[in-house]
Coordinates of C-alpha atoms and ligand atoms in Angstrom, one line a residue:
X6 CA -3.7 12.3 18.6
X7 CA -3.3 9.9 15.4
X8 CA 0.3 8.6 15.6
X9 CA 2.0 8.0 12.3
X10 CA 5.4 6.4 11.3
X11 CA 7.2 8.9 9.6
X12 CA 11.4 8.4 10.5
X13 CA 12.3 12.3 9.5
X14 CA 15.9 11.7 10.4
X15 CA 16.3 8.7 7.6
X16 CA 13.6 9.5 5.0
X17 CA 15.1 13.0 4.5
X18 CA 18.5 12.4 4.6
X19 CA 20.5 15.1 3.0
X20 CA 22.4 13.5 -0.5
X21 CA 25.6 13.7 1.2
X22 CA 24.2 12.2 4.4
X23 CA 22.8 9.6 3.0
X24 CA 25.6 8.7 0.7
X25 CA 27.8 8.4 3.4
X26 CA 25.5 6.2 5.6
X27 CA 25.0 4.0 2.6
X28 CA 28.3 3.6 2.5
X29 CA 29.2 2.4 6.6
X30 CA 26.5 0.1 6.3
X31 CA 27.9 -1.3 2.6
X32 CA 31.2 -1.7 4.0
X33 CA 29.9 -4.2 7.2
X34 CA 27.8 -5.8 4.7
X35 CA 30.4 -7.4 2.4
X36 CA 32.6 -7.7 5.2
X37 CA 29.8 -10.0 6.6
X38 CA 28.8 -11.4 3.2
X39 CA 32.4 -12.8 2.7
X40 CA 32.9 -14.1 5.7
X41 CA 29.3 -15.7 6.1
X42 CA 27.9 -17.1 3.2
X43 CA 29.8 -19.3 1.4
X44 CA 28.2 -18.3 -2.0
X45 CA 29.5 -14.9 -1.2
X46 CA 33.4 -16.0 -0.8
X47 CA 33.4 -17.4 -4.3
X48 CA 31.4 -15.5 -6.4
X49 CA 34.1 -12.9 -4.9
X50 CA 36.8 -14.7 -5.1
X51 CA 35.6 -15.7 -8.8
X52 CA 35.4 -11.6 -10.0
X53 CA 38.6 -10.4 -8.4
X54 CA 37.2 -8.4 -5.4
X55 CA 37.8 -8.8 -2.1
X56 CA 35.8 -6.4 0.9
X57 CA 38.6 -4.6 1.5
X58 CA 37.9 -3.0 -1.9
X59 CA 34.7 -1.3 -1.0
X60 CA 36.0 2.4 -0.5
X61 CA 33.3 4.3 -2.1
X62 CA 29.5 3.9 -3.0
X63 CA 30.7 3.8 -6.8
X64 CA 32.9 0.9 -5.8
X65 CA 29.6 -1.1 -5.5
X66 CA 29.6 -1.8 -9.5
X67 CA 33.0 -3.5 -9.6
X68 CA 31.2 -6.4 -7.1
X69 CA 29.5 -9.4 -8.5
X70 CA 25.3 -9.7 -9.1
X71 CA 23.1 -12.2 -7.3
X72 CA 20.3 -13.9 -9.2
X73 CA 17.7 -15.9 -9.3
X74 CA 19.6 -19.1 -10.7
X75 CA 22.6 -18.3 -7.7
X76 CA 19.1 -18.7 -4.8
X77 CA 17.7 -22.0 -6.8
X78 CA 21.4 -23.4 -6.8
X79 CA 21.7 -22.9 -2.5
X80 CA 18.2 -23.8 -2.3
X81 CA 16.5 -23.5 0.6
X82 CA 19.1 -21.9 3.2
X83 CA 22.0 -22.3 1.4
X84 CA 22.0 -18.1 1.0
X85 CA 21.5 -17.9 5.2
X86 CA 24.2 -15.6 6.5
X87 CA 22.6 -16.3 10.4
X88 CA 22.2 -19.9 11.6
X89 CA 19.0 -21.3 11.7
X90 CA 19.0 -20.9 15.5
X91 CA 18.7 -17.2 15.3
X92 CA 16.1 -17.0 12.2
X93 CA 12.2 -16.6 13.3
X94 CA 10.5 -16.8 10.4
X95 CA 10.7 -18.1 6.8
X96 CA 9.0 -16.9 4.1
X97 CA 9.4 -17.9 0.3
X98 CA 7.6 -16.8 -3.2
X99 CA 7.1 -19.4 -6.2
X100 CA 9.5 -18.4 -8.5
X101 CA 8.5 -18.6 -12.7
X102 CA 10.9 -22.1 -12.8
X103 CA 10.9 -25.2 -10.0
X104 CA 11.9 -24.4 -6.6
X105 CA 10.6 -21.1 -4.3
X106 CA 12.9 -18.7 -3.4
X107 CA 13.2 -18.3 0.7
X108 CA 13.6 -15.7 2.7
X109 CA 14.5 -16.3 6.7
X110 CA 14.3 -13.3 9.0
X111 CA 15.8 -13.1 12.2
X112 CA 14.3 -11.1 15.2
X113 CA 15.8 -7.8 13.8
X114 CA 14.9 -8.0 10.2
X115 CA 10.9 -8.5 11.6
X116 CA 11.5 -5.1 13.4
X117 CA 12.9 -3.4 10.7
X118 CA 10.3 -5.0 7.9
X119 CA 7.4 -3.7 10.3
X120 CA 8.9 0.0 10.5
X121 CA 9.3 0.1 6.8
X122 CA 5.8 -0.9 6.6
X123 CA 4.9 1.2 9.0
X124 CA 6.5 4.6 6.7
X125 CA 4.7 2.7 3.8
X126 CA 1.0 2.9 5.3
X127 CA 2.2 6.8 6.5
X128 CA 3.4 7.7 3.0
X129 CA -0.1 6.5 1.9
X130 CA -1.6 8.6 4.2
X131 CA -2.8 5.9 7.0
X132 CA -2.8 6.6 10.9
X133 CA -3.0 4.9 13.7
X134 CA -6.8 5.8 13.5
X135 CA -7.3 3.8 10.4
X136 CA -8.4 0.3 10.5
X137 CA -6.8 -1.7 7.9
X138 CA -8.9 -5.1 6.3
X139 CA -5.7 -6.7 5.3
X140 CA -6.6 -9.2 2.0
X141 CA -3.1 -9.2 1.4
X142 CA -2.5 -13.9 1.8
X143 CA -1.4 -15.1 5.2
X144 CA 1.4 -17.7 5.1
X145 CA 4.5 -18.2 3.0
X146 CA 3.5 -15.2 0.7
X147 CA 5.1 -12.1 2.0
X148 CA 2.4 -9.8 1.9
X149 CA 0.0 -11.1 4.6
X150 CA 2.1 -10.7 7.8
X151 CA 4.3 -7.7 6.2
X152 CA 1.5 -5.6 6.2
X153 CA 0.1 -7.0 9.6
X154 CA 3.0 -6.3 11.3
X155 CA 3.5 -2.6 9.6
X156 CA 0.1 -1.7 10.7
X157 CA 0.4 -3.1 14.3
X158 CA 3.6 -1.0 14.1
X159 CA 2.0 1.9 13.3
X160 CA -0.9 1.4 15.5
X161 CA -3.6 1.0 13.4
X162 CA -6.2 -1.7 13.8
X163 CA -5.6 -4.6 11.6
X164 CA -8.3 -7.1 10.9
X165 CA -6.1 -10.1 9.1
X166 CA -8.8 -11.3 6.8
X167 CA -6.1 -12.7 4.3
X168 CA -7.0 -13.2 0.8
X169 CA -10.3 -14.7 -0.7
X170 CA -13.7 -15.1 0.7
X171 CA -15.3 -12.4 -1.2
X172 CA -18.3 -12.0 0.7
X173 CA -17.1 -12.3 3.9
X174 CA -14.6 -9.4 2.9
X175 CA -17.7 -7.1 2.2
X176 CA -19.1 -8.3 5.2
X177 CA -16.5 -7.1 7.7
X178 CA -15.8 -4.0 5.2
X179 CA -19.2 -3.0 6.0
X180 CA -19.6 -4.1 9.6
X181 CA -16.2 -3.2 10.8
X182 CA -15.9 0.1 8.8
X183 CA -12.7 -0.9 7.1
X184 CA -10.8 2.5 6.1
X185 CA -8.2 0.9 4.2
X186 CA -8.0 -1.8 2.6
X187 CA -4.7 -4.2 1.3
X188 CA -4.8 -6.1 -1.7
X189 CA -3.6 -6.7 -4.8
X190 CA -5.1 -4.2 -7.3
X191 CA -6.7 -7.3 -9.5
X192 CA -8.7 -8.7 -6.5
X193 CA -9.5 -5.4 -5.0
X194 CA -11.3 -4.6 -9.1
X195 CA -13.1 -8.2 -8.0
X196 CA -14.3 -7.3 -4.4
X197 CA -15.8 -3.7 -5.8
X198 CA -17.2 -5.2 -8.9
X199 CA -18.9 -7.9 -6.1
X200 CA -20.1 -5.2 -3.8
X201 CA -21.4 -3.5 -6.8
X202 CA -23.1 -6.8 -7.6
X203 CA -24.7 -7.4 -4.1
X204 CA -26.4 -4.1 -3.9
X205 CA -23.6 -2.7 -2.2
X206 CA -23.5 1.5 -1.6
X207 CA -19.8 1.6 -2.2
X208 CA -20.1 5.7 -1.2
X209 CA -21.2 4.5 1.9
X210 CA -18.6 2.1 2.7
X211 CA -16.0 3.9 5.3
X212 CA -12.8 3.0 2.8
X213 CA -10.7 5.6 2.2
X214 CA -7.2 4.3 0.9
X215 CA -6.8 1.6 -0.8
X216 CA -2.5 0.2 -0.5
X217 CA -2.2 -1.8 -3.7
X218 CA 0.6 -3.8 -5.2
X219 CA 1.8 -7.7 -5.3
X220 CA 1.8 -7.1 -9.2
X221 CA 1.9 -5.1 -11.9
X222 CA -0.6 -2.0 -12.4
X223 CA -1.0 1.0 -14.6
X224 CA -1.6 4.5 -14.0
X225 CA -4.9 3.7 -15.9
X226 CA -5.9 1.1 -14.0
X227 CA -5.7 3.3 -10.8
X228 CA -7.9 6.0 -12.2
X229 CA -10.2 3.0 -13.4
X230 CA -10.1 2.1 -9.9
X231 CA -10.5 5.2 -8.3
X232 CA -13.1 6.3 -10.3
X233 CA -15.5 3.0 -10.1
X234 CA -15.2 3.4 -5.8
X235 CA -13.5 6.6 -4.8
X236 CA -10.8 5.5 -2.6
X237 CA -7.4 7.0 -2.8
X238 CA -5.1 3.8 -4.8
X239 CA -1.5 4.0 -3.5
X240 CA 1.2 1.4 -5.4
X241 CA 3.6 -0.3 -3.1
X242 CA 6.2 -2.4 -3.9
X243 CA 8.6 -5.0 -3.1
X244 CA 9.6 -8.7 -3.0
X245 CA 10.4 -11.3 -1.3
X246 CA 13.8 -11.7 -1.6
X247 CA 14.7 -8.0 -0.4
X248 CA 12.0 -8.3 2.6
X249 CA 8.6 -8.4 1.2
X250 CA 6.6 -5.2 1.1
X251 CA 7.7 -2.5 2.3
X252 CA 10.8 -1.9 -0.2
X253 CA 9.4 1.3 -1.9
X254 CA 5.9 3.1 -1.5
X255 CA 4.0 5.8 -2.9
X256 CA 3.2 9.3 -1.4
X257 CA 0.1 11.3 -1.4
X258 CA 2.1 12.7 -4.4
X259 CA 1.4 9.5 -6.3
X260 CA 4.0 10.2 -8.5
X261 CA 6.6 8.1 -7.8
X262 CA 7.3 5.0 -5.1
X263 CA 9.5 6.2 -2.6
X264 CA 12.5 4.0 -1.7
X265 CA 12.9 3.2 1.7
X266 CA 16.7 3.4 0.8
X267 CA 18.3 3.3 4.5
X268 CA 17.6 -0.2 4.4
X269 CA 17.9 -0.7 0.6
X270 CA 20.0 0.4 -1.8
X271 CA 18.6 0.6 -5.7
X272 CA 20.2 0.5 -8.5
X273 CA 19.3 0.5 -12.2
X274 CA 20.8 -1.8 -14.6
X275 CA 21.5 -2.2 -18.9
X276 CA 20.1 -5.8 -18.7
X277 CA 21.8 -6.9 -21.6
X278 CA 25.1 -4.9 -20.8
X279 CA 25.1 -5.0 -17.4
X280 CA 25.7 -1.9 -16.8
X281 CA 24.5 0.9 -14.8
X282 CA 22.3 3.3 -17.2
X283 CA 22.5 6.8 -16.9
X284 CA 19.9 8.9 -13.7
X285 CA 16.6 8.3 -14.7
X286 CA 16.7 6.0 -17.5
X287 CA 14.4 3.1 -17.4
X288 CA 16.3 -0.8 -17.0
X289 CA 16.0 -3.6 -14.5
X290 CA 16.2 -2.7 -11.1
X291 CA 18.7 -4.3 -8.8
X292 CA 18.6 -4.0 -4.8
X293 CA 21.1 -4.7 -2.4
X294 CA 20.2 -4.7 1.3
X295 CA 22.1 -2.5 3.6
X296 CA 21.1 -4.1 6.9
X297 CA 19.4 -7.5 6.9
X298 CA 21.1 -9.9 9.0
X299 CA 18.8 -13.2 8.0
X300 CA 19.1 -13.1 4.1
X301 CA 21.4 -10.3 3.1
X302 CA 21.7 -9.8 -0.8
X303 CA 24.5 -7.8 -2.8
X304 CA 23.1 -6.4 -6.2
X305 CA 19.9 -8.9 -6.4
X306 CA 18.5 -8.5 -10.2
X307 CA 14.9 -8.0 -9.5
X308 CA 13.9 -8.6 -13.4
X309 CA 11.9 -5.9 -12.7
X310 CA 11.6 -2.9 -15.2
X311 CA 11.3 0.7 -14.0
X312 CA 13.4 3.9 -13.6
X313 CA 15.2 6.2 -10.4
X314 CA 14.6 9.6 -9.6
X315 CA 16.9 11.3 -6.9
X316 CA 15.8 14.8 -5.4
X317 CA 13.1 16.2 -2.7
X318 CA 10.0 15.1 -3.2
X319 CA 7.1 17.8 -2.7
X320 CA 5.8 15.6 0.6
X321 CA 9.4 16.3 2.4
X322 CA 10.9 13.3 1.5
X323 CA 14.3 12.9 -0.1
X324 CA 14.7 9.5 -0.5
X325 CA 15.6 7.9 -3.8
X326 CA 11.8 7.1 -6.1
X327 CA 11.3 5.0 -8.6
X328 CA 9.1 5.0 -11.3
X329 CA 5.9 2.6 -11.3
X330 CA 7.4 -1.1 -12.5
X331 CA 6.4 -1.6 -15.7
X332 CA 7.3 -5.2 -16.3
X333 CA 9.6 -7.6 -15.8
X334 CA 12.6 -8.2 -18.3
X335 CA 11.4 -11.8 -18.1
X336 CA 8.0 -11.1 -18.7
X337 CA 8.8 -8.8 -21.5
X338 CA 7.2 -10.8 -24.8
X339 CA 8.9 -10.7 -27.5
X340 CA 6.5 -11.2 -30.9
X341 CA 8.4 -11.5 -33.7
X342 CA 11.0 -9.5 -32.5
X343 CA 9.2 -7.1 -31.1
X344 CA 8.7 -6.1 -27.3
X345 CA 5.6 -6.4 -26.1
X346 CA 5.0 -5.6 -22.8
X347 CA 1.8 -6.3 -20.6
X348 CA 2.0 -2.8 -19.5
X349 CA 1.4 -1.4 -22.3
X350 CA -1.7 -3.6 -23.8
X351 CA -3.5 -2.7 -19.9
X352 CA -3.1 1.3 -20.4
X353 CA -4.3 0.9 -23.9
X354 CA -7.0 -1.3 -23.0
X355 CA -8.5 0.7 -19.6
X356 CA -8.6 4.1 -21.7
X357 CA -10.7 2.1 -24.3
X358 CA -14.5 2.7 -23.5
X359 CA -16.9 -0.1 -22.9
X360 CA -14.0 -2.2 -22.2
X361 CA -13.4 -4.1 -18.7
X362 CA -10.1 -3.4 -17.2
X363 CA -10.0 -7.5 -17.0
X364 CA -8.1 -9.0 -20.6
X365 CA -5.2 -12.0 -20.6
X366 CA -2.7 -12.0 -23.1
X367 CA -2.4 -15.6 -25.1
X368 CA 0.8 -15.9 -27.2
X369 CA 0.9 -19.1 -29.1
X370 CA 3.4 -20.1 -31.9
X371 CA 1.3 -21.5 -35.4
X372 CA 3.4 -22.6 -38.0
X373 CA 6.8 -21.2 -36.5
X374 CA 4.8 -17.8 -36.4
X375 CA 4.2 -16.0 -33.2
X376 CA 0.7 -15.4 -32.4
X377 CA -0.6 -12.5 -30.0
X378 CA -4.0 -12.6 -29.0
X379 CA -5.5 -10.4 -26.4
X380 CA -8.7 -11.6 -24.8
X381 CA -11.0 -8.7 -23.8
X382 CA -13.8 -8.9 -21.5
X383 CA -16.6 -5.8 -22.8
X384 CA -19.2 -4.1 -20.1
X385 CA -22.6 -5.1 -19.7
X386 CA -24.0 -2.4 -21.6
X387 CA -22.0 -3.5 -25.0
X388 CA -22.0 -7.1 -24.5
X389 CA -26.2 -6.4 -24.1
X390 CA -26.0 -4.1 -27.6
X391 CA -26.4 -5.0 -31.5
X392 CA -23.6 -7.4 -32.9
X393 CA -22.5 -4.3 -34.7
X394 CA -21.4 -2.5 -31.6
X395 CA -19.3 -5.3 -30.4
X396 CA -17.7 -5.4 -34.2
X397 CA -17.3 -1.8 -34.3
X398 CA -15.2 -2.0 -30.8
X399 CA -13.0 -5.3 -31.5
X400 CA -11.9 -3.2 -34.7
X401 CA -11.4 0.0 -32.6
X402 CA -9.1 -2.0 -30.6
X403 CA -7.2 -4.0 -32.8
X404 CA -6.5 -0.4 -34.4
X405 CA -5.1 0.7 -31.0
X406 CA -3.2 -1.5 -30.5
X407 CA -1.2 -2.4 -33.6
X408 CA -0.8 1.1 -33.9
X409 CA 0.9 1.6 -30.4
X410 CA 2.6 -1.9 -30.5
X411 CA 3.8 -2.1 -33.7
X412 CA 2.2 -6.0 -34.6
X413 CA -0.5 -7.1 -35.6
X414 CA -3.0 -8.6 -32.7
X415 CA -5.7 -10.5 -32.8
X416 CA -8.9 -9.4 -30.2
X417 CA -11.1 -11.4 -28.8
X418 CA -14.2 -9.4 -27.3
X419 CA -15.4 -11.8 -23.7
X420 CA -18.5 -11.8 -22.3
X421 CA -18.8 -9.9 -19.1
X422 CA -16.7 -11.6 -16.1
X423 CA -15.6 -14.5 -18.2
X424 CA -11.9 -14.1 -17.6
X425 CA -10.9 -15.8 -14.6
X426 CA -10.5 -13.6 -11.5
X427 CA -7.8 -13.9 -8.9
X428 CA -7.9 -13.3 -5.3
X429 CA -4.0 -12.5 -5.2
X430 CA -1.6 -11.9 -8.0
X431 CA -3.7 -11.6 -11.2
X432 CA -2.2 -13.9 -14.5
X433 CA -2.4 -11.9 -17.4
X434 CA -0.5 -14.2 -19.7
X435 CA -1.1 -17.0 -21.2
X436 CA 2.4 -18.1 -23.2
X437 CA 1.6 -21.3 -25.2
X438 CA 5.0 -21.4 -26.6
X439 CA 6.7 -23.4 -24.0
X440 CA 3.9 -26.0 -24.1
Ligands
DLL516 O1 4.7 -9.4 -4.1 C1 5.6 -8.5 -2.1 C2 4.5 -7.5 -2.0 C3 3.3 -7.9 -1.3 C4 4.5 -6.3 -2.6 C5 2.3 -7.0 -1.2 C6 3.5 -5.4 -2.5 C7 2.4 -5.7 -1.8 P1 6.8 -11.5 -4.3 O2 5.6 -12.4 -4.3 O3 8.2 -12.0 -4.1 O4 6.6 -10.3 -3.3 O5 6.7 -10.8 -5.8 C8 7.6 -9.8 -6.1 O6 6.1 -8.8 -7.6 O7 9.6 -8.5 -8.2 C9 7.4 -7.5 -9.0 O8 7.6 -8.2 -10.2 C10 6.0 -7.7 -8.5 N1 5.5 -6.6 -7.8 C11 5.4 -6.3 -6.5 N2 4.9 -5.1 -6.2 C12 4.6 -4.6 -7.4 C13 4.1 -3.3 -7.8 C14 5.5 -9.4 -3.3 N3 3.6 -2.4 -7.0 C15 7.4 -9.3 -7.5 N4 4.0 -3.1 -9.2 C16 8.2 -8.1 -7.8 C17 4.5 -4.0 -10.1 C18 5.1 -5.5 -8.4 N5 5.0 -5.2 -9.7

């Protein structure tokens, strides 16, 4: 029979069970962050708390955040809480400024990343029958071997394509009878639209499920997806400095991503205040990691934007969800004072007909004056029409979209597959500003 990874015990913990488990492991952590890692000591030391003052979950908000600037300043291993001897594997992510942020693992952390992949491909409805193409990159980029080693956990068959190579990728999707395949929602769009190029049946092709994520999506963009090939599109989520993927992952619910939060506790943060917002609000998400040994991380500000929802979920689970991410509190624009965020231009875009669900967002400043143009690439059958069609539809968006976003935008129809495709995270803005 088709073996799944589905850890009853910890992914429908009771609230008090959970709570209390949260809590043992919190309590060893800061114990072990104090002692271990000298950044640790003093950015205690510096707020007033010592380990001892962990007594309940709610005690967590009193301890200091970790940042981005704190890994760049004990750049590369400085934020190690194992000696090197006893880490296995590095991995790091480019971060928007200078240096990478690292991640080492030790020979636990690799177990535990590979189970938590392992519930991730079960939540999204994957068995040990399935055979995974993973286009997810191999190397320093977490995705690659964090999905490998979930999907050798769970038994499946992995075929570890990595990224890029389009054609090969239809090859072996065709000749290996991929059922699943991992990539970033961006590239996945590009391998479809290239199979639809080449002639390709995509009914015919065996893929059932696709496990998307690496970057930002919207709920339009899956049904886009969905409805162009007819795979099921699950969002995952995570990053690199909590383990990779792996950190929260959607159900066959595909409401919410569930958080895998035995191993990682979320939190949801005011960024301006700091503090925590009320259940269910929407602010920046911050993780701490309840049993890495490698690369532990106490109240890590992800910068990422989304929302938590505690209760059962219909599929059994009871683990803490989250809401899709819908940006980053750094990639948030801000056009003459307003927020923009790159969210909300992609689900306005997508719903728009005759419009690719391909666009880049280029802000430039003229004359001390923000400028927000949106560069929109239109379907064959427009781009082929009267020059009144393609007038009629720049107007129908600008209308859109200074309607929903409150400023006035600037469109710029594209000729079909103009805008330049990626084969891993897709870079949908262009900031001229800090040119
Ligand atoms: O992107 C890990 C990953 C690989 C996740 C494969 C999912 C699938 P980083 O390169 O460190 O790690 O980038 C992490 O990417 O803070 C988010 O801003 C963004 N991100 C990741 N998953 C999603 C998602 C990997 N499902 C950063 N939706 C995170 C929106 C996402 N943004």
């Amino acid at each position: 029979m088709a073996a799944i990874i589905w850890d009853r015990e910890n992914e429908c913990l009771t609230e008090s069970k959970r709570k209390e488990l949260q809590l043992e492991k919190l309590k060893l952590l800061v114990t072990k962050l104090y002692e271990k890692v000298p950044h640790y000591r003093k950015s205690f030391d510096a707020a007033g708390v010592k380990p001892g003052d962990l007594n309940r979950l709610e005690d967590l908000a009193k301890f200091p955040f970790t940042t981005k600037e704190d890994l760049a300043a004990n750049y590369p291993f400085g934020m190690l809480a194992e000696p090197m001897e006893k880490i296995v594997r590095v991995h790091a992510s480019s971060g928007t400024t200078g240096k990478p942020k690292v991640a080492g693992y030790t020979k636990n952390d690799i177990k535990m990343w590979a189970e938590v992949m392992a519930r991730t491909f079960t939540c999204a409805g994957l068995t040990s029958s399935d055979i995974i193409q993973n286009a997810y990159g191999y190397g320093l980029f977490t995705g690659g071997l964090g999905a490998h080693y979930g999907g050798e956990r769970l038994g499946a068959t992995v075929i570890p394509i990595s990224g890029g190579n389009t054609k090969r990728q239809l090859l072996i999707m065709q000749d290996f009878g991929s059922t699943a395949l991992c990539a970033t929602p961006s590239y996945a769009l590009l391998l479809f639209e290239k199979a639809a190029e080449a002639g390709v049946d995509i009914d015919k092709l065996k893929v059932h499920t696709g496990i998307f994520g690496a970057e930002m999506w919207s709920e339009a963009m899956r049904r886009e997806i969905e409805k162009k090939t007819g795979i099921n599109a699950i969002d995952i989520y995570g990053l690199t400095e909590i383990i990779g993927p792996g950190v929260a992952s959607e159900c066959l619910e595909k409401k919410y991503l569930h958080v895998f939060d035995d191993h990682f506790l979320p939190e949801i943060i005011d960024p301006e205040t700091l503090e925590p917002v009320a259940t269910g609000e929407e602010g920046e998400l911050v993780f701490t990691t309840l049993d890495k040994e490698g690369f532990p991380l106490l109240r890590y500000r992800t910068r990422d934007i989304t929302s938590l929802h505690p209760g059962e979920c219909a599929c059994g689970r009871t683990s803490v969800r989250m809401e899709r991410v819908k940006g980053r509190s750094d990639d948030m624009l801000i056009i003459r004072g307003v927020n923009v965020y790159p969210s909300q231009v992609e689900s306005l875009l997508v719903a728009i007909d005759d419009v690719e669900p391909h666009y880049q967002i280029v802000v430039d400043r003229q004359k001390s004056m923000d400028t927000l143009e949106i560069w929109v690439e239109v379907s064959e059958k427009i781009f082929s029409d009267e020059i009144k069609g393609l007038e009629t539809l720049e107007r129908k968006i600008k209308s859109e979209l200074d309607s929903a976003l409150l400023i006035s935008t600037k469109i710029k129809l594209v000729e079909p597959k103009t805008i330049k495709r990626s084969e891993g995270k897709a870079v949908r803005i262009v900031d001229k500003r800090n040119i």
